[in-house]
Coordinates of C-alpha atoms in Angstrom, one line a residue:
M867 CA -0.8 -0.5 -3.6
R868 CA -1.6 1.2 -0.5
I869 CA -2.3 2.0 1.8
A870 CA 0.8 1.4 3.4
R871 CA 2.4 2.2 5.2
L872 CA 2.9 1.7 7.5
L873 CA 4.5 2.7 9.5
S874 CA 7.0 5.4 10.6
L875 CA 8.5 8.4 9.0
A876 CA 12.1 9.1 9.9
G877 CA 12.4 12.7 9.2
L878 CA 8.9 13.3 10.5
G879 CA 9.8 11.7 13.8
L880 CA 12.9 14.0 14.0
C881 CA 11.0 17.2 13.2
L882 CA 8.3 16.3 15.7
A883 CA 10.8 16.2 18.5
S884 CA 9.6 19.6 19.7
T885 CA 5.9 18.9 19.3
P886 CA 3.5 17.4 22.0
P887 CA 4.2 13.7 22.8
V888 CA 0.9 12.5 21.3
A889 CA 1.9 14.1 18.0
V890 CA 5.3 12.5 18.1
Q891 CA 3.8 9.0 18.6
A892 CA 1.0 9.5 16.2
A893 CA 2.9 11.0 13.3
A894 CA 5.5 8.3 13.5
Q895 CA 3.0 6.0 11.7
S896 CA 2.8 6.3 8.0
T897 CA 1.4 5.0 4.8
A898 CA 3.4 4.9 1.8
A899 CA 4.1 3.3 -1.4
D900 CA 6.3 0.3 -1.4
S901 CA 9.9 0.6 -0.7
Q902 CA 12.5 0.3 1.9
A903 CA 15.8 -1.1 1.8
Q904 CA 18.0 -3.7 3.5
G905 CA 20.0 -2.0 6.1
A906 CA 18.3 1.4 5.6
P907 CA 18.1 3.8 8.6
P908 CA 15.7 2.5 11.2
A909 CA 13.0 5.0 10.6
L910 CA 12.9 4.2 6.9
E911 CA 11.9 0.6 7.3
G912 CA 8.4 -0.4 6.1
R913 CA 6.1 -0.5 3.1
G914 CA 7.0 3.0 2.0
T915 CA 8.1 4.0 5.4
S916 CA 8.7 2.1 8.5
P917 CA 6.6 0.1 11.0
G918 CA 7.7 2.7 13.4
A919 CA 6.3 3.4 16.9
T920 CA 3.2 1.6 17.8
G921 CA 3.1 2.6 21.4
L922 CA 3.9 -0.9 22.6
P923 CA 6.2 -1.5 25.5
G924 CA 9.7 -1.5 24.3
D925 CA 8.8 0.2 21.1
Q926 CA 10.7 3.4 21.9
P927 CA 14.4 3.0 22.7
E928 CA 15.6 4.3 26.0
A929 CA 18.1 6.5 24.4
P930 CA 17.0 9.3 22.2
P931 CA 16.2 8.1 18.6
P932 CA 19.2 8.2 16.4
V933 CA 19.4 10.8 13.7
A934 CA 20.0 9.4 10.3
P935 CA 23.2 11.0 8.9
A936 CA 22.7 13.2 5.9
P937 CA 25.1 15.0 3.7
A938 CA 25.9 18.6 4.6
P939 CA 24.0 20.1 1.6
A940 CA 20.8 18.7 2.9
Q941 CA 21.3 20.6 6.2
G942 CA 21.9 24.0 4.8
G943 CA 21.1 26.2 1.8
L944 CA 17.9 26.0 -0.2
M945 CA 17.4 22.3 0.3
G946 CA 17.8 22.6 4.0
T947 CA 15.3 25.4 4.2
I948 CA 12.8 23.4 2.1
D949 CA 13.4 20.3 4.3
R950 CA 12.7 22.2 7.5
A951 CA 9.6 23.8 6.0
M952 CA 8.3 20.4 5.0
G953 CA 9.0 19.1 8.4
S954 CA 6.7 21.8 9.9
V955 CA 4.0 20.9 7.4
N956 CA 4.4 17.2 8.1
A957 CA 4.1 17.8 11.8
V958 CA 0.7 19.6 11.4
I959 CA -0.6 17.0 8.9
G960 CA 0.7 14.1 11.0
Y961 CA -0.9 15.4 14.2
F962 CA -4.3 15.1 12.7
F963 CA -3.9 12.0 10.5
F964 CA -2.2 10.0 13.3
F965 CA -4.1 11.4 16.3
D966 CA -3.8 8.8 19.1
V967 CA -7.3 7.5 19.6
L968 CA -6.1 5.8 22.8
F969 CA -4.6 9.0 24.2
W970 CA -5.5 8.0 27.7
D971 CA -3.2 4.9 27.7
P972 CA 0.5 5.8 27.9
D973 CA 1.5 2.3 26.7
L974 CA -0.6 2.0 23.6
T975 CA -1.1 4.1 20.5
L976 CA -3.9 3.7 17.9
P977 CA -3.6 6.2 15.0
L978 CA -6.9 7.7 13.8
A979 CA -6.0 6.7 10.2
V980 CA -5.8 3.0 11.2
L981 CA -9.1 3.2 13.1
W982 CA -10.8 5.0 10.2
L983 CA -9.8 2.3 7.7
V984 CA -10.5 -0.7 9.9
V985 CA -13.9 0.5 11.1
G986 CA -14.9 1.3 7.5
A987 CA -13.7 -2.1 6.4
V988 CA -15.8 -3.8 9.1
Y989 CA -18.9 -1.8 8.1
L990 CA -18.5 -2.6 4.4
T991 CA -18.0 -6.3 5.1
F992 CA -21.3 -6.5 6.8
R993 CA -23.0 -4.1 4.4
M994 CA -22.0 -6.2 1.4
R995 CA -22.9 -9.4 3.2
F996 CA -19.4 -10.8 3.3
I997 CA -18.7 -10.4 -0.4
N998 CA -15.0 -11.1 0.6
L999 CA -16.1 -14.7 1.2
R1000 CA -18.9 -15.5 -1.2
G1001 CA -17.3 -13.6 -4.1
F1002 CA -13.8 -15.1 -3.8
G1003 CA -14.3 -18.1 -6.0
H1004 CA -16.1 -16.0 -8.6
A1005 CA -13.2 -13.5 -8.6
I1006 CA -10.7 -16.2 -9.5
Q1007 CA -13.0 -17.4 -12.4
V1008 CA -13.3 -13.8 -13.7
V1009 CA -9.5 -13.3 -13.6
R1010 CA -9.1 -16.6 -15.5
G1011 CA -11.3 -15.2 -18.3
K1012 CA -14.3 -17.4 -17.6
Y1013 CA -16.7 -14.4 -17.7
T1014 CA -15.0 -12.2 -20.3
S1015 CA -17.6 -10.4 -22.5
K1016 CA -16.8 -9.8 -26.1
G1017 CA -16.9 -6.2 -27.0
A1018 CA -16.9 -5.0 -23.4
G1019 CA -15.8 -1.4 -23.0
G1020 CA -12.4 -0.8 -21.5
E1021 CA -8.6 -0.6 -22.1
V1022 CA -7.2 -3.5 -20.1
S1023 CA -8.2 -7.0 -19.1
H1024 CA -9.3 -8.0 -15.6
F1025 CA -5.9 -9.6 -14.9
Q1026 CA -4.0 -6.5 -16.1
A1027 CA -6.1 -4.2 -14.0
L1028 CA -5.5 -6.5 -11.0
T1029 CA -1.7 -6.7 -11.5
T1030 CA -1.5 -2.9 -12.1
A1031 CA -3.2 -2.2 -8.8
L1032 CA -1.1 -4.9 -7.0
S1033 CA 2.1 -3.4 -8.4
A1034 CA 1.4 -0.3 -6.4
T1035 CA 0.7 -2.1 -3.1
V1036 CA 2.9 -5.2 -3.0
G1037 CA 6.3 -4.1 -2.1
L1038 CA 9.2 -4.5 0.3
G1039 CA 7.0 -3.3 3.1
N1040 CA 5.5 -6.8 2.8
I1041 CA 9.0 -7.9 3.8
A1042 CA 10.4 -5.2 6.0
G1043 CA 7.2 -3.9 7.6
V1044 CA 5.9 -7.4 8.5
A1045 CA 9.3 -8.4 10.1
I1046 CA 9.2 -5.4 12.4
A1047 CA 5.5 -6.0 13.1
I1048 CA 6.3 -9.5 14.5
T1049 CA 9.1 -8.1 16.6
L1050 CA 6.7 -5.5 18.1
G1051 CA 3.5 -7.5 18.4
G1052 CA 4.8 -11.1 18.6
P1053 CA 3.6 -14.0 16.4
G1054 CA 0.0 -13.2 17.3
A1055 CA 0.1 -10.0 15.2
T1056 CA 0.1 -12.3 12.2
F1057 CA -3.4 -13.5 12.9
W1058 CA -4.8 -10.0 13.3
M1059 CA -3.0 -9.0 10.2
I1060 CA -4.8 -11.7 8.2
V1061 CA -8.1 -10.7 9.7
A1062 CA -7.6 -7.1 8.7
G1063 CA -6.6 -8.2 5.2
F1064 CA -9.8 -10.1 4.9
L1065 CA -11.9 -7.1 6.0
G1066 CA -10.0 -4.9 3.6
M1067 CA -11.3 -7.0 0.7
A1068 CA -14.8 -5.4 1.1
S1069 CA -13.3 -1.9 1.0
K1070 CA -11.5 -2.7 -2.2
F1071 CA -14.6 -4.2 -3.7
T1072 CA -16.7 -1.2 -2.9
E1073 CA -14.3 1.5 -4.2
C1074 CA -13.4 -0.3 -7.4
T1075 CA -17.1 -1.0 -8.2
L1076 CA -17.7 2.7 -7.8
G1077 CA -14.7 3.5 -10.0
Q1078 CA -16.4 1.5 -12.8
Q1079 CA -19.8 2.9 -12.2
F1080 CA -18.7 6.5 -12.6
R1081 CA -16.0 6.1 -15.2
K1082 CA -16.0 8.4 -18.3
V1083 CA -14.6 8.4 -21.8
R1084 CA -12.3 11.4 -22.2
P1085 CA -12.0 13.5 -25.4
D1086 CA -8.7 11.7 -26.2
G1087 CA -10.5 8.4 -26.1
R1088 CA -9.0 7.2 -22.8
L1089 CA -11.1 6.0 -19.9
M1090 CA -11.1 8.1 -16.8
G1091 CA -12.3 6.9 -13.4
G1092 CA -11.5 6.8 -9.8
A1093 CA -12.5 8.4 -6.5
M1094 CA -12.5 11.9 -7.8
Y1095 CA -15.4 10.9 -10.1
Y1096 CA -17.5 8.9 -7.7
L1097 CA -17.0 11.4 -4.9
S1098 CA -18.0 14.4 -7.0
E1099 CA -20.8 12.9 -9.0
G1100 CA -22.0 10.2 -6.6
L1101 CA -22.5 12.6 -3.7
A1102 CA -24.1 15.1 -6.1
E1103 CA -26.7 12.4 -6.7
R1104 CA -27.2 12.2 -3.0
G1105 CA -27.9 15.9 -2.9
L1106 CA -24.4 16.8 -1.5
P1107 CA -22.7 18.4 -4.5
K1108 CA -20.5 20.8 -2.5
L1109 CA -19.3 18.1 -0.1
G1110 CA -18.7 15.8 -3.1
K1111 CA -16.6 18.4 -4.9
F1112 CA -14.6 19.2 -1.8
L1113 CA -13.8 15.6 -1.2
A1114 CA -13.0 14.9 -4.8
V1115 CA -10.6 17.9 -5.1
S1116 CA -9.0 16.9 -1.8
F1117 CA -8.5 13.4 -3.0
A1118 CA -7.0 14.4 -6.4
V1119 CA -4.6 16.9 -4.8
L1120 CA -3.5 14.4 -2.2
C1121 CA -3.0 11.7 -4.9
V1122 CA -0.9 14.0 -7.1
G1123 CA 1.3 14.8 -4.1
G1124 CA 1.5 11.2 -3.1
S1125 CA 2.4 10.0 -6.5
L1126 CA 5.4 12.4 -6.8
G1127 CA 6.7 11.6 -3.3
G1128 CA 5.7 8.3 -1.8
G1129 CA 4.9 6.7 -5.2
N1130 CA 8.1 8.0 -6.8
S1131 CA 11.1 9.7 -5.2
F1132 CA 10.8 7.7 -2.0
Q1133 CA 10.8 4.5 -4.1
V1134 CA 14.1 5.5 -5.9
N1135 CA 15.7 6.7 -2.7
Q1136 CA 15.0 3.6 -0.7
S1137 CA 15.6 1.0 -3.5
L1138 CA 18.9 2.7 -4.1
N1139 CA 19.9 2.2 -0.4
A1140 CA 19.0 -1.5 -0.8
M1141 CA 20.8 -2.0 -4.1
Q1142 CA 24.0 -0.5 -2.6
E1143 CA 24.2 -3.6 -0.3
T1144 CA 25.0 -5.8 -3.2
I1145 CA 26.3 -3.1 -5.7
P1146 CA 28.4 -0.8 -3.5
V1147 CA 29.6 1.3 -6.5
L1148 CA 26.1 2.9 -6.6
G1149 CA 27.0 4.6 -3.3
Q1150 CA 29.5 6.7 -5.3
Y1151 CA 27.3 7.3 -8.3
P1152 CA 23.7 7.5 -7.1
W1153 CA 22.8 9.8 -10.0
A1154 CA 23.5 6.9 -12.4
Y1155 CA 20.9 4.8 -10.7
G1156 CA 18.4 7.7 -10.9
L1157 CA 19.2 8.2 -14.6
V1158 CA 18.6 4.5 -15.3
M1159 CA 15.3 4.5 -13.4
T1160 CA 14.2 7.7 -15.2
V1161 CA 14.8 6.2 -18.6
L1162 CA 13.0 2.9 -17.8
V1163 CA 10.0 4.5 -16.1
G1164 CA 9.8 7.0 -19.0
I1165 CA 9.7 4.3 -21.6
V1166 CA 6.7 2.7 -19.8
I1167 CA 4.6 5.6 -18.7
V1168 CA 4.6 7.4 -22.1
G1169 CA 2.5 4.5 -23.4
G1170 CA -0.3 5.1 -20.8
I1171 CA -2.3 2.5 -19.0
K1172 CA -2.0 -0.1 -21.7
R1173 CA 1.8 -0.2 -21.6
I1174 CA 1.8 0.1 -17.8
A1175 CA -0.6 -2.9 -17.6
N1176 CA 1.5 -4.9 -20.1
V1177 CA 4.6 -4.4 -17.9
A1178 CA 2.8 -4.9 -14.6
D1179 CA 1.1 -8.2 -15.6
K1180 CA 4.6 -9.6 -16.1
I1181 CA 6.5 -8.1 -13.2
V1182 CA 3.9 -8.6 -10.4
P1183 CA 3.6 -12.4 -10.9
L1184 CA 7.3 -12.7 -11.2
M1185 CA 8.2 -10.7 -8.0
C1186 CA 5.4 -12.3 -6.0
G1187 CA 6.2 -15.8 -7.3
V1188 CA 9.9 -15.6 -6.6
Y1189 CA 9.4 -14.3 -3.0
V1190 CA 6.6 -16.7 -2.1
L1191 CA 8.6 -19.7 -3.5
A1192 CA 11.7 -18.7 -1.4
A1193 CA 9.5 -18.3 1.7
L1194 CA 7.9 -21.7 1.1
A1195 CA 11.3 -23.3 0.6
I1196 CA 12.3 -21.9 4.1
I1197 CA 9.1 -23.2 5.6
F1198 CA 9.6 -26.7 4.1
M1199 CA 13.2 -26.7 5.3
N1200 CA 11.9 -26.2 8.8
A1201 CA 8.8 -28.3 8.5
S1202 CA 9.2 -29.8 11.9
A1203 CA 8.9 -26.3 13.4
V1204 CA 5.7 -25.3 11.4
P1205 CA 3.1 -26.8 13.8
A1206 CA 4.6 -25.0 16.8
A1207 CA 4.9 -21.8 14.8
F1208 CA 1.2 -21.8 13.9
A1209 CA 0.3 -22.7 17.4
S1210 CA 2.3 -19.6 18.6
I1211 CA 0.5 -17.4 16.1
I1212 CA -3.0 -18.5 17.3
T1213 CA -2.1 -18.5 20.9
G1214 CA -0.3 -15.2 20.6
A1215 CA -3.4 -13.6 19.0
F1216 CA -5.6 -14.2 22.0
A1217 CA -3.2 -14.6 24.9
P1218 CA -0.1 -12.7 23.9
D1219 CA 2.9 -12.1 26.1
A1220 CA 2.7 -8.9 28.1
A1221 CA 6.0 -7.9 26.6
Y1222 CA 4.1 -7.4 23.3
G1223 CA 1.5 -5.1 24.8
G1224 CA -1.1 -7.7 25.6
L1225 CA -4.1 -8.5 23.4
I1226 CA -4.8 -4.9 22.4
G1227 CA -1.2 -4.2 21.6
T1228 CA -0.9 -7.3 19.4
L1229 CA -4.2 -6.6 17.7
V1230 CA -3.3 -3.0 16.9
V1231 CA 0.1 -4.0 15.4
G1232 CA -1.6 -6.6 13.2
F1233 CA -4.4 -4.3 12.0
Q1234 CA -2.0 -1.5 11.4
R1235 CA 0.4 -3.5 9.3
A1236 CA -2.5 -4.8 7.1
A1237 CA -4.2 -1.4 6.8
F1238 CA -1.1 0.4 5.6
S1239 CA 0.0 -2.5 3.3
N1240 CA -2.9 -3.2 1.0
E1241 CA -4.2 0.4 0.8
A1242 CA -7.8 -0.9 1.0
G1243 CA -9.9 2.2 1.5
V1244 CA -7.3 4.7 0.1
G1245 CA -9.1 4.8 -3.3
S1246 CA -6.0 4.5 -5.5
A1247 CA -6.8 1.1 -6.9
A1248 CA -10.2 2.4 -8.2
I1249 CA -8.3 4.4 -10.8
A1250 CA -6.6 1.3 -12.3
H1251 CA -9.7 -0.9 -12.2
S1252 CA -11.9 1.8 -13.9
A1253 CA -10.0 1.0 -17.1
A1254 CA -10.9 -2.7 -17.1
K1255 CA -13.0 -4.2 -19.8
T1256 CA -16.3 -5.3 -18.4
D1257 CA -20.0 -4.9 -18.8
Y1258 CA -20.7 -5.1 -15.1
P1259 CA -19.0 -2.7 -12.7
V1260 CA -19.6 -5.1 -9.8
R1261 CA -17.6 -7.8 -11.7
E1262 CA -14.5 -5.6 -11.6
G1263 CA -15.1 -4.9 -7.9
I1264 CA -15.1 -8.6 -7.2
V1265 CA -11.8 -9.0 -9.1
A1266 CA -10.3 -6.1 -7.0
L1267 CA -11.1 -7.9 -3.7
L1268 CA -8.3 -10.3 -4.5
E1269 CA -5.7 -7.6 -3.9
P1270 CA -5.8 -7.5 -0.1
F1271 CA -5.8 -11.3 -0.1
I1272 CA -2.7 -11.5 -2.3
D1273 CA -0.9 -8.6 -0.6
T1274 CA -1.7 -9.3 3.0
V1275 CA -3.1 -12.8 3.5
V1276 CA -0.5 -14.4 1.1
V1277 CA 2.7 -12.3 0.8
C1278 CA 2.7 -10.7 4.2
T1279 CA 1.8 -14.0 5.9
M1280 CA 4.7 -15.7 4.1
T1281 CA 7.1 -13.2 5.7
A1282 CA 5.5 -13.6 9.1
V1283 CA 5.6 -17.4 9.1
V1284 CA 9.3 -17.4 8.1
M1285 CA 10.0 -15.0 10.9
V1286 CA 8.3 -17.2 13.4
V1287 CA 9.6 -20.5 12.1
S1288 CA 13.2 -19.3 12.0
G1289 CA 12.9 -17.5 15.3
A1290 CA 14.6 -14.5 13.8
Y1291 CA 12.2 -12.0 15.5
K1292 CA 13.7 -12.9 18.9
N1293 CA 17.2 -14.1 18.0
P1294 CA 19.7 -12.3 20.3
A1295 CA 22.2 -12.3 17.4
Y1296 CA 19.9 -9.9 15.5
Q1297 CA 19.2 -7.6 18.4
D1298 CA 20.8 -4.7 16.7
L1299 CA 18.5 -5.1 13.7
I1300 CA 15.4 -5.5 15.9
E1301 CA 16.2 -2.5 18.0
G1302 CA 17.1 -0.5 14.9
R1303 CA 13.8 -1.5 13.2
K1304 CA 15.8 -2.8 10.2
G1305 CA 13.1 -5.1 8.9
A1306 CA 14.5 -5.7 5.4
A1307 CA 17.9 -6.6 6.9
L1308 CA 16.2 -8.8 9.5
T1309 CA 14.2 -10.7 6.8
S1310 CA 17.3 -11.0 4.7
R1311 CA 19.3 -12.6 7.6
A1312 CA 16.4 -15.0 8.3
F1313 CA 16.4 -16.2 4.7
A1314 CA 20.1 -16.2 4.4
E1315 CA 20.4 -18.7 7.2
Q1316 CA 18.9 -21.3 4.8
I1317 CA 19.5 -19.7 1.4
S1318 CA 22.9 -18.0 1.3
W1319 CA 22.2 -16.2 -2.0
F1320 CA 18.9 -14.7 -0.9
P1321 CA 20.3 -11.1 -0.3
Y1322 CA 20.8 -10.9 -4.1
V1323 CA 17.3 -12.0 -4.7
L1324 CA 16.1 -9.4 -2.2
S1325 CA 18.0 -6.7 -4.1
L1326 CA 16.3 -7.7 -7.3
A1327 CA 13.0 -7.7 -5.6
V1328 CA 13.6 -4.2 -4.2
F1329 CA 14.3 -3.0 -7.7
L1330 CA 11.2 -4.6 -9.2
F1331 CA 9.0 -3.5 -6.3
A1332 CA 10.2 0.2 -6.7
F1333 CA 9.9 0.1 -10.5
S1334 CA 6.4 -1.4 -10.6
T1335 CA 5.2 0.9 -7.8
M1336 CA 6.4 4.0 -9.7
I1337 CA 4.8 3.1 -13.1
S1338 CA 1.4 2.4 -11.4
W1339 CA 1.5 5.6 -9.3
S1340 CA 2.4 7.6 -12.3
Y1341 CA -0.9 6.6 -13.8
Y1342 CA -2.8 7.4 -10.6
G1343 CA -1.2 10.8 -10.3
E1344 CA -1.6 11.6 -14.1
R1345 CA -5.3 10.8 -14.0
C1346 CA -5.9 13.0 -11.0
W1347 CA -3.8 15.7 -12.5
A1348 CA -5.9 15.5 -15.7
W1349 CA -9.1 15.7 -13.7
L1350 CA -7.9 18.8 -12.0
F1351 CA -6.3 20.6 -15.0
G1352 CA -7.5 18.8 -18.2
D1353 CA -6.1 16.1 -20.4
E1354 CA -4.0 18.5 -22.5
S1355 CA -1.8 19.1 -19.4
S1356 CA -0.9 15.4 -18.9
G1357 CA 2.4 15.9 -20.6
I1358 CA 3.4 18.4 -17.9
Y1359 CA 2.7 15.9 -15.2
R1360 CA 4.7 13.2 -16.8
G1361 CA 7.6 15.6 -17.1
L1362 CA 7.4 16.4 -13.4
F1363 CA 7.1 12.8 -12.5
L1364 CA 10.3 11.8 -14.4
L1365 CA 12.1 14.8 -12.8
F1366 CA 11.1 13.5 -9.4
V1367 CA 12.3 10.0 -10.4
F1368 CA 15.8 11.4 -10.9
L1369 CA 15.7 13.7 -7.9
G1370 CA 14.9 10.6 -5.7
S1371 CA 18.4 9.3 -6.2
I1372 CA 20.1 12.5 -5.0
I1373 CA 17.6 14.0 -2.5
T1374 CA 18.6 13.2 1.1
S1375 CA 16.1 15.5 2.8
S1376 CA 13.8 13.0 4.6
N1377 CA 11.0 15.5 5.3
V1378 CA 10.6 16.2 1.6
L1379 CA 10.4 12.5 0.8
D1380 CA 8.1 11.8 3.7
F1381 CA 5.6 14.4 2.7
G1382 CA 4.4 12.2 -0.2
D1383 CA 3.8 9.3 2.1
L1384 CA 1.5 11.5 4.3
M1385 CA -0.4 12.5 1.1
I1386 CA -1.1 8.8 0.3
L1387 CA -2.5 8.0 3.7
G1388 CA -4.5 11.2 3.6
M1389 CA -6.4 10.0 0.6
A1390 CA -8.2 7.5 2.8
F1391 CA -10.1 10.3 4.7
P1392 CA -12.2 11.7 1.7
N1393 CA -12.4 8.3 0.0
M1394 CA -13.7 6.3 2.9
L1395 CA -16.2 9.1 3.8
G1396 CA -17.6 8.8 0.3
L1397 CA -17.8 5.0 0.5
Y1398 CA -20.1 5.4 3.5
F1399 CA -22.5 7.6 1.5
L1400 CA -22.4 5.4 -1.6
A1401 CA -22.4 1.9 -0.2
G1402 CA -26.1 1.5 -0.8
R1403 CA -25.7 2.2 -4.5
V1404 CA -23.0 -0.6 -4.7
K1405 CA -25.1 -3.0 -2.6
R1406 CA -28.1 -2.6 -5.0
E1407 CA -26.0 -3.4 -8.0
L1408 CA -24.3 -6.3 -6.3
D1409 CA -27.7 -7.8 -5.4
G1410 CA -28.8 -7.6 -9.0
Y1411 CA -25.6 -9.1 -10.4
W1412 CA -25.5 -11.9 -7.8
A1413 CA -29.1 -12.8 -8.6
K1414 CA -28.1 -13.1 -12.3
K1415 CA -25.1 -15.3 -11.4
Q1416 CA -27.2 -17.6 -9.2
A1417 CA -29.8 -17.9 -12.0
G1418 CA -27.1 -18.7 -14.5
E1419 CA -27.9 -15.7 -16.6
L1420 CA -24.3 -14.4 -16.9
E1421 CA -22.5 -15.1 -20.2
R1422 CA -19.8 -17.6 -19.5
V1423 CA -16.8 -18.5 -21.7
A1424 CA -16.4 -22.3 -22.1

C-alpha cells in the first residue's frame, strides 16, 4: 500500500482556512490508503486522498476553494463537534508533516514528508549498491518459486506476501492521482514519477528485510513482525533502547489510527461515491453498501493472514491485469501517437513548459505522486512480508522491492501514458474536471472515448481496490494493536475495524475520515529514521546472501 497519498485532504484544506498560508499549502498534501471515486469532490481525488495543491502555478483556483456539501447532521450535534475537533488536530499534525521545505518560493511547495521519503530512498539505493537493479531478476525468480526452501518458517508464500502488501498500495490513486499529477506537472511528471518509484524499491527492500530479521513467533503460534519490532529491538542493539521504544510505539499508534481511517472508513466512503455513478440507488441506501462491505471484510479478516493472503493473491492480479490490459488497449488504438507521447514525457521532464512550474515543479509533482502511491518507507509492507516463508530475510526483502515497480512504474505509468496519448490532460472539453481535480472522472472520460463501457470496469475496480486495501490494512492494524495490548485483545480490534467499515458508509465528516490518512503518512517519520540506523545491518546480510547466490550455494528448485 502506501504511502499514498497523495495528495490533498478536502476537509483538512477547509479547516486550515484560518491557519497560516504555509500550513494551508502543506497540509493539503496527504498519504492515504487507496480510494477515491469517479466524480467525487475535488479535494477527495487521489490514492486515498487527492493530488491536491502542489504549489504549482495554476494549482490554486482564483476563486475560493469550493466547500463539498455535507448533510446537516454532519454540521451540528455530536458529529459536527467531533468533526471540528478533528479538524483542529489535523491542522496541527498537517503543519508539521507537510511543512513547506521551499517556503521561500511562493510558487512551489515541497512537503517535508515527501522530501523525507525521497532522500531516504536515494540514500538506501546507494547504501545497498542499487539492489533495485541487480536484485530485480532474482526477485522474479523467487516469486515464481525457483528458490522456495522446503520447511522454511512462515505462514504465507512469497507471492502471497507480495500480493497482500500490493493490495494495500495499488488503488484508484494509481488512476485518479496520476491523472491529476499530469494536469499539474505536465507529461514530464511521468518520468520523475518512474524515477521515484525506482528509488523507492530500495526502501521497500530494506524495511521488509528488517521485518523478517526481527519477526517473532507469538504464543498463539502466529508470526509477528514489522517496524514496531525492528525499531524497538534493532535500536536497542545499537545502544538506543529509549529512542527505539519511542519510535516503535509511535509507529504502532499511527498504524492503528491509519488502519481505522485511511485504510478502512475512507475506503468505504470513497468507493461508495464511485459506485453511485453506475448504481445510483446506493445514494439512497448507503448503509446497505456499508453492511455488505462489513460482512465481506469480516469473513476474510477473521481467518487472519492466511485467509487475507489467499484472497489478495487472487484479487490483486485480477484488478491490476484488467486495468493494465485496458490501458494497453487504449495505447495500441492510438499507436501512431505513442512516439510523440513518449517524446513529450522525456522532453517535459528536463525542459517543461513554464505553465507546469518549470523543471523543479514538474520534478516535485512526479516525486510526490510516487512517494505517496507506493508507501515505500512507510513501513506498512514489512508487517505483511514478515509472515512469508523463507530461510533468508534478505530474500523476502528482494521480493518486496517489486512492489514500487508494479505500483508506480507499471500501473501509474499506464495511466500517465493514456492521459498523454489521449490528450485528455489538456482537453478543453474536460476543463471542469481538470480544474475540479476530479482525476478518476478524467481518467474514465479518457478511457471511455475509446472503450464506451470502461466506466463500469472502473466501478468494479474501485470496489476491488477498496476491499483489498481494507483486508490488508486490517492485518497491519491488528498486528500493531496486538503489539501494544497483547494478542488476547485482537478480537477487540477486529470488532472496532468492522464497526468503522460500516461507519464509513454513513459518515460524511471529512476531517474525521482524513485523520486516518495523516496517520498513515506519519508512519514514515519513525520508520525511515529507524532505517537510517539499521541500514548497515541489512547491508551486511545482503552481502552474505549475494555472495552465496553468486557462488551457486543457494538451494534452487528445478
